[in-house]
CSV table of C-alpha atoms in Angstrom, one decimal:
chain,number,residue,atom,x,y,z
A,1,MET,CA,73.9,140.0,39.6
A,2,SER,CA,71.8,141.3,36.7
A,3,ALA,CA,68.1,141.5,36.8
A,4,VAL,CA,66.4,139.3,34.2
A,5,HIS,CA,63.5,140.1,32.0
A,6,VAL,CA,61.2,138.3,29.7
A,7,ILE,CA,61.1,140.2,26.4
A,8,GLY,CA,59.3,137.8,24.0
A,9,ALA,CA,57.1,134.7,24.0
A,10,GLY,CA,55.7,132.2,21.6
A,11,MET,CA,53.4,129.2,21.8
A,12,THR,CA,51.6,126.6,19.7
A,13,GLN,CA,48.0,125.6,20.3
A,14,PHE,CA,47.9,122.8,22.9
A,15,LYS,CA,46.0,119.9,21.5
A,16,PRO,CA,46.8,116.6,19.7
A,17,HIS,CA,49.0,117.2,16.7
A,18,PRO,CA,49.0,113.8,15.1
A,19,THR,CA,50.8,115.0,11.9
A,20,VAL,CA,53.3,117.4,13.4
A,21,GLU,CA,56.5,116.1,15.0
A,22,VAL,CA,57.7,117.5,18.2
A,23,HIS,CA,60.8,119.3,17.0
A,24,GLU,CA,58.6,121.2,14.5
A,25,LEU,CA,56.2,122.2,17.2
A,26,ALA,CA,59.2,123.5,19.3
A,27,ARG,CA,60.6,125.3,16.2
A,28,GLN,CA,57.3,127.1,15.7
A,29,ALA,CA,57.1,128.3,19.3
A,30,ALA,CA,60.8,129.3,19.4
A,31,TRP,CA,60.5,131.3,16.2
A,32,ALA,CA,57.3,133.0,17.4
A,33,ALA,CA,59.2,134.0,20.6
A,34,ILE,CA,62.1,135.3,18.6
A,35,GLU,CA,59.9,137.4,16.3
A,36,SER,CA,57.9,138.8,19.2
A,37,SER,CA,61.1,139.9,21.0
A,38,GLY,CA,62.8,141.6,18.0
A,39,VAL,CA,66.0,139.7,18.8
A,40,ARG,CA,68.1,138.4,15.9
A,41,PRO,CA,68.7,134.6,16.2
A,42,GLU,CA,72.4,135.1,16.1
A,43,ASP,CA,72.2,137.4,19.2
A,44,ILE,CA,70.9,134.6,21.4
A,45,GLU,CA,73.8,133.3,23.4
A,46,LEU,CA,72.5,130.2,25.1
A,47,ALA,CA,69.5,127.8,25.2
A,48,TYR,CA,67.8,125.5,27.7
A,49,ALA,CA,65.0,123.1,26.6
A,50,GLY,CA,62.7,121.1,28.8
A,51,HIS,CA,61.1,117.8,27.8
A,52,ALA,CA,60.4,114.5,29.4
A,53,TYR,CA,60.2,111.9,26.7
A,54,GLN,CA,61.6,113.4,23.5
A,55,GLY,CA,65.1,111.8,23.3
A,56,GLN,CA,68.7,112.9,23.1
A,57,CYS,CA,69.8,116.3,21.9
A,58,PHE,CA,66.3,117.6,21.7
A,59,ALA,CA,67.2,121.2,21.9
A,60,GLN,CA,70.0,120.9,19.3
A,61,LYS,CA,67.6,119.3,16.8
A,62,VAL,CA,65.1,122.2,17.4
A,63,LEU,CA,67.6,124.9,17.1
A,64,LEU,CA,69.2,123.4,14.0
A,65,LYS,CA,65.8,123.9,12.2
A,66,ILE,CA,66.3,127.7,12.8
A,67,GLY,CA,70.0,127.7,11.9
A,68,MET,CA,71.1,128.4,15.5
A,69,THR,CA,74.2,126.4,16.3
A,70,GLY,CA,77.4,126.6,18.3
A,71,MET,CA,76.0,128.1,21.5
A,72,PRO,CA,75.8,126.5,24.9
A,73,VAL,CA,72.7,124.2,24.9
A,74,VAL,CA,71.2,122.4,27.9
A,75,ASN,CA,68.5,119.8,27.8
A,76,CYS,CA,66.3,119.5,31.0
A,77,GLU,CA,64.3,116.5,32.1
A,78,ASN,CA,62.4,117.1,35.3
A,79,ALA,CA,59.1,115.4,34.7
A,80,CYS,CA,56.2,118.0,34.7
A,81,ALA,CA,58.6,120.7,35.8
A,82,SER,CA,61.0,120.2,32.8
A,83,GLY,CA,60.0,123.4,31.0
A,84,ALA,CA,60.0,125.5,34.2
A,85,SER,CA,63.5,124.1,35.0
A,86,ALA,CA,64.6,125.3,31.6
A,87,VAL,CA,63.4,128.8,32.4
A,88,TRP,CA,65.2,128.6,35.8
A,89,GLY,CA,68.4,127.6,34.1
A,90,VAL,CA,68.4,130.5,31.6
A,91,VAL,CA,67.5,133.0,34.4
A,92,ASN,CA,70.4,131.9,36.6
A,93,ALA,CA,72.9,131.9,33.7
A,94,ILE,CA,72.0,135.5,32.8
A,95,LYS,CA,72.1,136.5,36.5
A,96,ALA,CA,75.6,134.9,36.7
A,97,GLY,CA,76.8,137.0,33.7
A,98,GLN,CA,77.2,134.1,31.3
A,99,ALA,CA,75.0,135.7,28.7
A,100,ASP,CA,72.8,138.7,28.0
A,101,ILE,CA,70.1,136.9,26.0
A,102,GLY,CA,68.9,133.3,26.2
A,103,ILE,CA,66.0,131.2,25.1
A,104,ALA,CA,64.0,128.7,27.1
A,105,ILE,CA,62.0,126.1,25.1
A,106,GLY,CA,59.6,123.5,26.3
A,107,ALA,CA,57.8,120.9,24.2
A,108,GLU,CA,56.2,117.5,24.4
A,109,LYS,CA,54.3,115.1,22.2
A,110,LEU,CA,52.1,112.7,24.2
A,111,ALA,CA,49.1,112.1,22.0
A,112,SER,CA,49.1,109.0,19.8
A,113,ALA,CA,46.8,107.5,17.2
A,114,LYS,CA,45.3,105.3,19.9
A,115,GLY,CA,45.2,108.0,22.7
A,116,GLY,CA,46.5,107.1,26.1
A,117,PHE,CA,48.3,108.6,29.0
A,118,THR,CA,51.8,109.7,29.9
A,119,PRO,CA,54.2,106.7,29.3
A,120,LEU,CA,55.0,104.6,32.4
A,121,VAL,CA,58.5,104.6,33.7
A,122,ALA,CA,59.9,101.1,33.2
A,123,ASP,CA,61.4,100.7,36.7
A,124,ASP,CA,58.5,102.2,38.6
A,125,LEU,CA,56.8,99.1,40.1
A,126,GLU,CA,54.0,101.0,41.7
A,127,SER,CA,52.9,102.9,38.6
A,128,SER,CA,53.0,99.6,36.6
A,129,MET,CA,50.5,98.2,39.2
A,130,GLY,CA,48.1,101.1,38.9
A,131,ARG,CA,49.4,103.9,41.1
A,132,VAL,CA,49.4,106.3,38.1
A,133,MET,CA,48.6,110.1,38.5
A,134,PRO,CA,44.8,109.9,38.4
A,135,SER,CA,44.9,107.4,41.3
A,136,VAL,CA,47.4,109.6,43.2
A,137,PHE,CA,45.3,112.7,42.9
A,138,SER,CA,42.1,110.7,43.7
A,139,MET,CA,43.7,109.8,47.0
A,140,MET,CA,44.7,113.5,47.5
A,141,ALA,CA,41.0,114.5,46.9
A,142,ARG,CA,39.6,112.0,49.4
A,143,LYS,CA,42.1,113.0,52.0
A,144,HIS,CA,41.3,116.7,51.6
A,145,MET,CA,37.5,116.0,51.6
A,146,ASP,CA,37.7,113.9,54.7
A,147,ARG,CA,39.9,116.4,56.6
A,148,TYR,CA,38.3,119.7,55.5
A,149,GLY,CA,34.8,118.9,54.2
A,150,THR,CA,35.7,119.8,50.6
A,151,THR,CA,32.8,118.9,48.3
A,152,LEU,CA,32.4,117.5,44.8
A,153,ASP,CA,30.6,120.6,43.7
A,154,GLN,CA,33.6,122.8,44.8
A,155,LEU,CA,36.0,120.6,42.8
A,156,ALA,CA,33.7,120.7,39.8
A,157,ARG,CA,33.5,124.5,39.9
A,158,ILE,CA,37.3,124.7,39.4
A,159,ALA,CA,36.9,122.7,36.1
A,160,VAL,CA,34.0,125.1,35.0
A,161,LYS,CA,36.2,128.2,35.8
A,162,ASN,CA,39.2,126.9,34.0
A,163,ARG,CA,37.2,125.8,30.9
A,164,ARG,CA,35.8,129.4,30.8
A,165,GLY,CA,39.3,130.7,30.6
A,166,GLY,CA,40.2,128.1,28.0
A,167,VAL,CA,37.3,129.1,25.8
A,168,ARG,CA,38.8,132.6,25.8
A,169,ASN,CA,42.3,131.4,25.0
A,170,PRO,CA,43.3,130.9,21.4
A,171,TYR,CA,46.1,128.4,22.6
A,172,SER,CA,43.4,126.1,24.1
A,173,PRO,CA,41.4,123.8,21.8
A,174,TRP,CA,38.1,124.2,23.6
A,175,ARG,CA,35.3,126.5,22.4
A,176,ASP,CA,32.4,125.2,24.6
A,177,GLU,CA,31.9,126.1,28.3
A,178,ILE,CA,30.8,123.4,30.7
A,179,THR,CA,28.6,123.2,33.8
A,180,VAL,CA,29.0,121.7,37.3
A,181,GLU,CA,26.5,119.1,36.2
A,182,ASP,CA,28.6,118.2,33.1
A,183,VAL,CA,31.7,117.7,35.3
A,184,LEU,CA,29.9,115.4,37.8
A,185,ALA,CA,28.1,113.4,35.1
A,186,ALA,CA,31.3,112.8,33.0
A,187,PRO,CA,32.8,109.2,33.0
A,188,MET,CA,34.6,108.4,36.2
A,189,ILE,CA,38.4,108.1,35.9
A,190,ALA,CA,39.6,107.6,39.5
A,191,GLU,CA,36.8,108.3,42.0
A,192,PRO,CA,36.0,111.1,42.8
A,193,LEU,CA,37.7,112.5,39.7
A,194,THR,CA,35.7,112.3,36.5
A,195,ARG,CA,37.1,112.9,33.0
A,196,LEU,CA,36.3,116.6,33.2
A,197,SER,CA,38.2,116.8,36.5
A,198,CYS,CA,41.4,115.7,34.7
A,199,CYS,CA,43.5,117.5,32.1
A,200,PRO,CA,43.3,116.2,28.5
A,201,VAL,CA,46.2,114.6,26.7
A,202,SER,CA,47.9,117.2,24.5
A,203,ASP,CA,50.9,118.0,22.4
A,204,GLY,CA,52.4,121.5,22.3
A,205,ALA,CA,55.4,123.8,22.7
A,206,ALA,CA,56.2,127.2,24.1
A,207,ALA,CA,59.3,129.4,24.3
A,208,VAL,CA,60.4,132.6,26.0
A,209,ILE,CA,63.3,135.0,25.3
A,210,LEU,CA,65.0,136.3,28.4
A,211,ALA,CA,67.5,139.2,28.6
A,212,SER,CA,69.7,140.9,31.2
A,213,ASP,CA,68.8,144.3,32.5
A,214,ARG,CA,71.7,145.7,30.5
A,215,VAL,CA,70.1,144.9,27.1
A,216,ALA,CA,66.4,144.3,27.7
A,217,ARG,CA,65.2,147.8,26.9
A,218,ARG,CA,67.0,147.8,23.6
A,219,TYR,CA,64.3,145.4,22.4
A,220,THR,CA,61.2,146.5,24.2
A,221,ALA,CA,60.0,149.4,26.4
A,222,ARG,CA,57.9,146.9,28.3
A,223,PRO,CA,60.1,144.1,29.6
A,224,VAL,CA,58.6,141.8,32.4
A,225,GLU,CA,61.1,141.2,35.2
A,226,VAL,CA,61.6,137.8,36.7
A,227,ARG,CA,61.7,138.8,40.4
A,228,ALA,CA,62.3,135.3,41.7
A,229,ALA,CA,63.0,131.8,40.2
A,230,ILE,CA,63.0,129.0,42.7
A,231,LEU,CA,63.5,125.3,42.1
A,232,ALA,CA,63.1,122.8,44.9
A,233,SER,CA,62.9,119.0,45.3
A,234,GLY,CA,60.9,117.0,47.7
A,235,ILE,CA,61.9,115.5,51.0
A,236,ARG,CA,61.1,112.0,52.3
A,237,ASN,CA,57.5,111.8,53.7
A,238,GLY,CA,54.9,109.2,54.5
A,239,ALA,CA,52.5,109.9,51.7
A,240,GLY,CA,54.4,111.1,48.6
A,241,MET,CA,52.1,113.2,46.4
A,242,ALA,CA,49.0,111.6,47.7
A,243,ASP,CA,48.7,114.1,50.6
A,244,ASP,CA,46.4,117.0,51.2
A,245,HIS,CA,49.3,119.5,50.6
A,246,SER,CA,52.6,119.6,48.8
A,247,GLU,CA,55.5,120.2,51.2
A,248,MET,CA,57.9,121.2,48.4
A,249,THR,CA,55.5,123.7,46.9
A,250,ILE,CA,55.1,125.4,50.3
A,251,ARG,CA,58.8,125.5,50.8
A,252,ALA,CA,59.6,126.8,47.3
A,253,ALA,CA,56.8,129.4,47.5
A,254,ARG,CA,58.0,130.8,50.8
A,255,ARG,CA,61.5,131.2,49.3
A,256,ALA,CA,60.2,132.8,46.2
A,257,TYR,CA,58.2,135.4,48.2
A,258,GLU,CA,61.2,136.1,50.3
A,259,VAL,CA,63.5,136.6,47.3
A,260,ALA,CA,60.9,138.8,45.5
A,261,GLY,CA,60.2,140.8,48.6
A,262,ILE,CA,56.4,140.3,48.4
A,263,GLY,CA,53.7,138.1,50.0
A,264,PRO,CA,51.0,136.0,48.5
A,265,GLU,CA,48.5,138.9,49.0
A,266,ASP,CA,50.5,140.9,46.4
A,267,VAL,CA,50.0,138.3,43.6
A,268,ASP,CA,47.4,139.4,41.0
A,269,LEU,CA,47.4,136.2,38.9
A,270,CYS,CA,48.7,132.7,39.1
A,271,GLU,CA,49.2,129.9,36.6
A,272,LEU,CA,49.6,126.9,38.8
A,273,HIS,CA,50.0,123.1,38.4
A,274,ASP,CA,46.4,122.0,37.9
A,275,PRO,CA,46.3,118.7,36.0
A,276,PHE,CA,43.4,117.7,38.2
A,277,THR,CA,40.8,119.9,40.0
A,278,ILE,CA,42.0,118.8,43.4
A,279,ALA,CA,45.6,119.8,42.5
A,280,GLU,CA,44.5,123.4,41.9
A,281,LEU,CA,42.5,123.6,45.1
A,282,VAL,CA,45.4,122.2,47.2
A,283,HIS,CA,47.8,124.6,45.7
A,284,TYR,CA,45.6,127.6,46.5
A,285,GLU,CA,46.5,126.7,50.1
A,286,ASP,CA,50.1,125.6,49.4
A,287,LEU,CA,50.9,129.0,47.7
A,288,GLY,CA,49.4,131.0,50.6
A,289,PHE,CA,46.4,132.3,48.8
A,290,CYS,CA,44.2,131.0,51.6
A,291,ALA,CA,44.6,129.0,54.8
A,292,PRO,CA,44.7,125.2,54.8
A,293,GLY,CA,41.2,123.9,54.4
A,294,GLU,CA,39.8,127.2,53.0
A,295,GLY,CA,40.2,126.3,49.3
A,296,GLY,CA,36.7,125.0,48.9
A,297,ARG,CA,35.2,128.1,50.5
A,298,GLY,CA,37.4,130.3,48.3
A,299,VAL,CA,35.9,128.5,45.2
A,300,ASP,CA,32.4,129.1,46.4
A,301,GLU,CA,33.1,132.8,47.1
A,302,GLY,CA,35.0,133.5,43.8
A,303,TRP,CA,38.4,134.3,45.5
A,304,PHE,CA,40.3,132.7,42.5
A,305,ASP,CA,38.2,134.1,39.6
A,306,ILE,CA,39.2,137.1,37.5
A,307,GLY,CA,38.2,140.0,39.8
A,308,GLY,CA,38.7,137.9,43.0
A,309,ARG,CA,41.7,137.9,45.4
A,310,VAL,CA,44.0,136.3,42.9
A,311,ALA,CA,43.0,135.2,39.4
A,312,VAL,CA,44.2,131.6,39.1
A,313,SER,CA,44.7,129.9,35.7
A,314,PRO,CA,43.0,132.7,33.7
A,315,SER,CA,44.4,130.9,30.6
A,316,GLY,CA,42.4,127.8,31.5
A,317,GLY,CA,45.4,126.2,33.0
A,318,LEU,CA,46.3,122.5,32.4
A,319,LEU,CA,42.7,121.5,32.8
A,320,ALA,CA,41.7,123.5,29.7
A,321,ARG,CA,44.9,123.5,27.6
A,322,GLY,CA,46.2,120.0,28.5
A,323,HIS,CA,49.6,119.1,29.9
A,324,PRO,CA,52.3,118.4,27.4
A,325,LEU,CA,54.9,118.0,30.2
A,326,GLY,CA,57.9,119.8,29.0
A,327,ALA,CA,55.9,122.7,27.5
A,328,THR,CA,53.8,123.5,30.5
A,329,GLY,CA,56.2,125.5,32.6
A,330,VAL,CA,57.3,127.6,29.7
A,331,ALA,CA,53.7,128.2,28.6
A,332,GLN,CA,53.0,129.5,32.1
A,333,ILE,CA,55.8,132.1,31.8
A,334,ALA,CA,54.5,133.1,28.4
A,335,GLU,CA,51.0,133.6,29.8
A,336,MET,CA,52.5,135.8,32.6
A,337,PHE,CA,54.3,137.8,30.0
A,338,TRP,CA,51.2,138.5,28.0
A,339,GLN,CA,49.1,139.2,31.1
A,340,LEU,CA,51.5,141.6,32.7
A,341,ARG,CA,51.8,143.5,29.4
A,342,GLY,CA,48.0,143.7,29.1
A,343,GLU,CA,48.1,141.6,25.9
A,344,ALA,CA,45.9,138.6,27.0
A,345,GLY,CA,42.8,139.5,25.1
A,346,GLU,CA,39.5,138.2,26.4
A,347,ARG,CA,41.1,136.5,29.4
A,348,GLN,CA,43.0,139.6,30.5
A,349,VAL,CA,43.2,140.2,34.3
A,350,PRO,CA,42.6,143.9,34.8
A,351,GLY,CA,45.5,145.9,36.3
A,352,ALA,CA,47.7,142.8,36.7
A,353,ARG,CA,51.3,143.7,37.8
A,354,VAL,CA,52.5,140.7,39.7
A,355,GLY,CA,52.2,137.1,38.5
A,356,LEU,CA,53.3,133.7,39.9
A,357,ALA,CA,53.9,130.5,37.9
A,358,HIS,CA,54.1,127.2,39.6
A,359,THR,CA,54.8,123.6,38.4
A,360,VAL,CA,55.2,120.3,40.2
A,361,GLY,CA,56.9,117.3,38.6
A,362,GLY,CA,57.0,113.7,39.7
A,363,GLY,CA,56.6,111.7,42.9
A,364,VAL,CA,56.7,108.2,44.3
A,365,THR,CA,55.6,106.7,47.6
A,366,GLN,CA,57.8,107.8,50.6
A,367,ILE,CA,59.7,110.3,48.4
A,368,GLU,CA,58.5,113.4,46.6
A,369,ALA,CA,61.0,112.6,43.9
A,370,GLY,CA,60.6,115.4,41.5
A,371,ALA,CA,60.7,119.2,41.5
A,372,THR,CA,58.6,122.2,42.3
A,373,SER,CA,59.3,125.4,40.4
A,374,VAL,CA,58.0,128.8,41.4
A,375,HIS,CA,58.6,131.9,39.3
A,376,ILE,CA,57.4,135.4,40.3
A,377,LEU,CA,57.2,138.0,37.5
A,378,VAL,CA,56.5,141.7,37.8
A,379,GLY,CA,55.3,143.9,35.0
């Protein structure tokens, strides 16, 4: 099977875009990725697009705006892991020899004139009664705090770190840093998570161009190899996502390390699923960056800052960029691409050679009914 490389990436700014429709956001990201790669649109042989709420034939509508028609097109809905699943699909199609060049697109438009949160699923009784994501992650936080002694200050420091990255990221809307005191004093959303402990509602799009080993260096002397692309779904358990760990993340990460031939100690930077501060802390442990229960200590000692053991969410992550569901997983790969090529500007992780992208999508009581995607890239 062919090795697969990222050879181009594009992204819109993640923020509310009240006057721009979602297919136009996706077109902008896709065209930026095409231009950055040097690939001609007619040379792209297949497309996957991730979204959660954007309707039928989403990818076809986006590609039609560029004049790209006739190729195999797959639309992926996998909750928050939709975009990451699109990347996974293109990677595996190229590995299987079905194409030499493909595009993965992710986009979502969640903001509305009245604001609000991710739309509820009509047949999900528990979410309609209040078990929405802030409440799920508030239970995760309480469980981790009770079991390991994790503190509110430690959780708040994650928000401060990620906003620092967001301020340095032109794709994030924020330009002001925050303090621990700001986080703790913000309005309460779901105790103990305040508004600054939660990702904002955003719209946005991202795209990456992937190519086989056979053709990648025709377009760039610095391709970034996708060493592993793993997609897993959850198994039945007693807590769903409201636990102090994510079983499917642990399982997917172990497989990704095995396929890539590395361990967590080899990862230089990570863009992980951090829609809430507690999610980032729990995933430090799930991904093997520290032992269970040590996430809080790692925050205190700077293990996950730029210059620490592994730089986590140097882009600002979901906490600073927001989380337009279908766009997130592709945006993480784009950030890995720029970081591993030394093109990330003020947020650059010095000497970065190995990156990991991680996204979790969905979950209901008794079943982790969604997906975890883990991608390991090597520059």
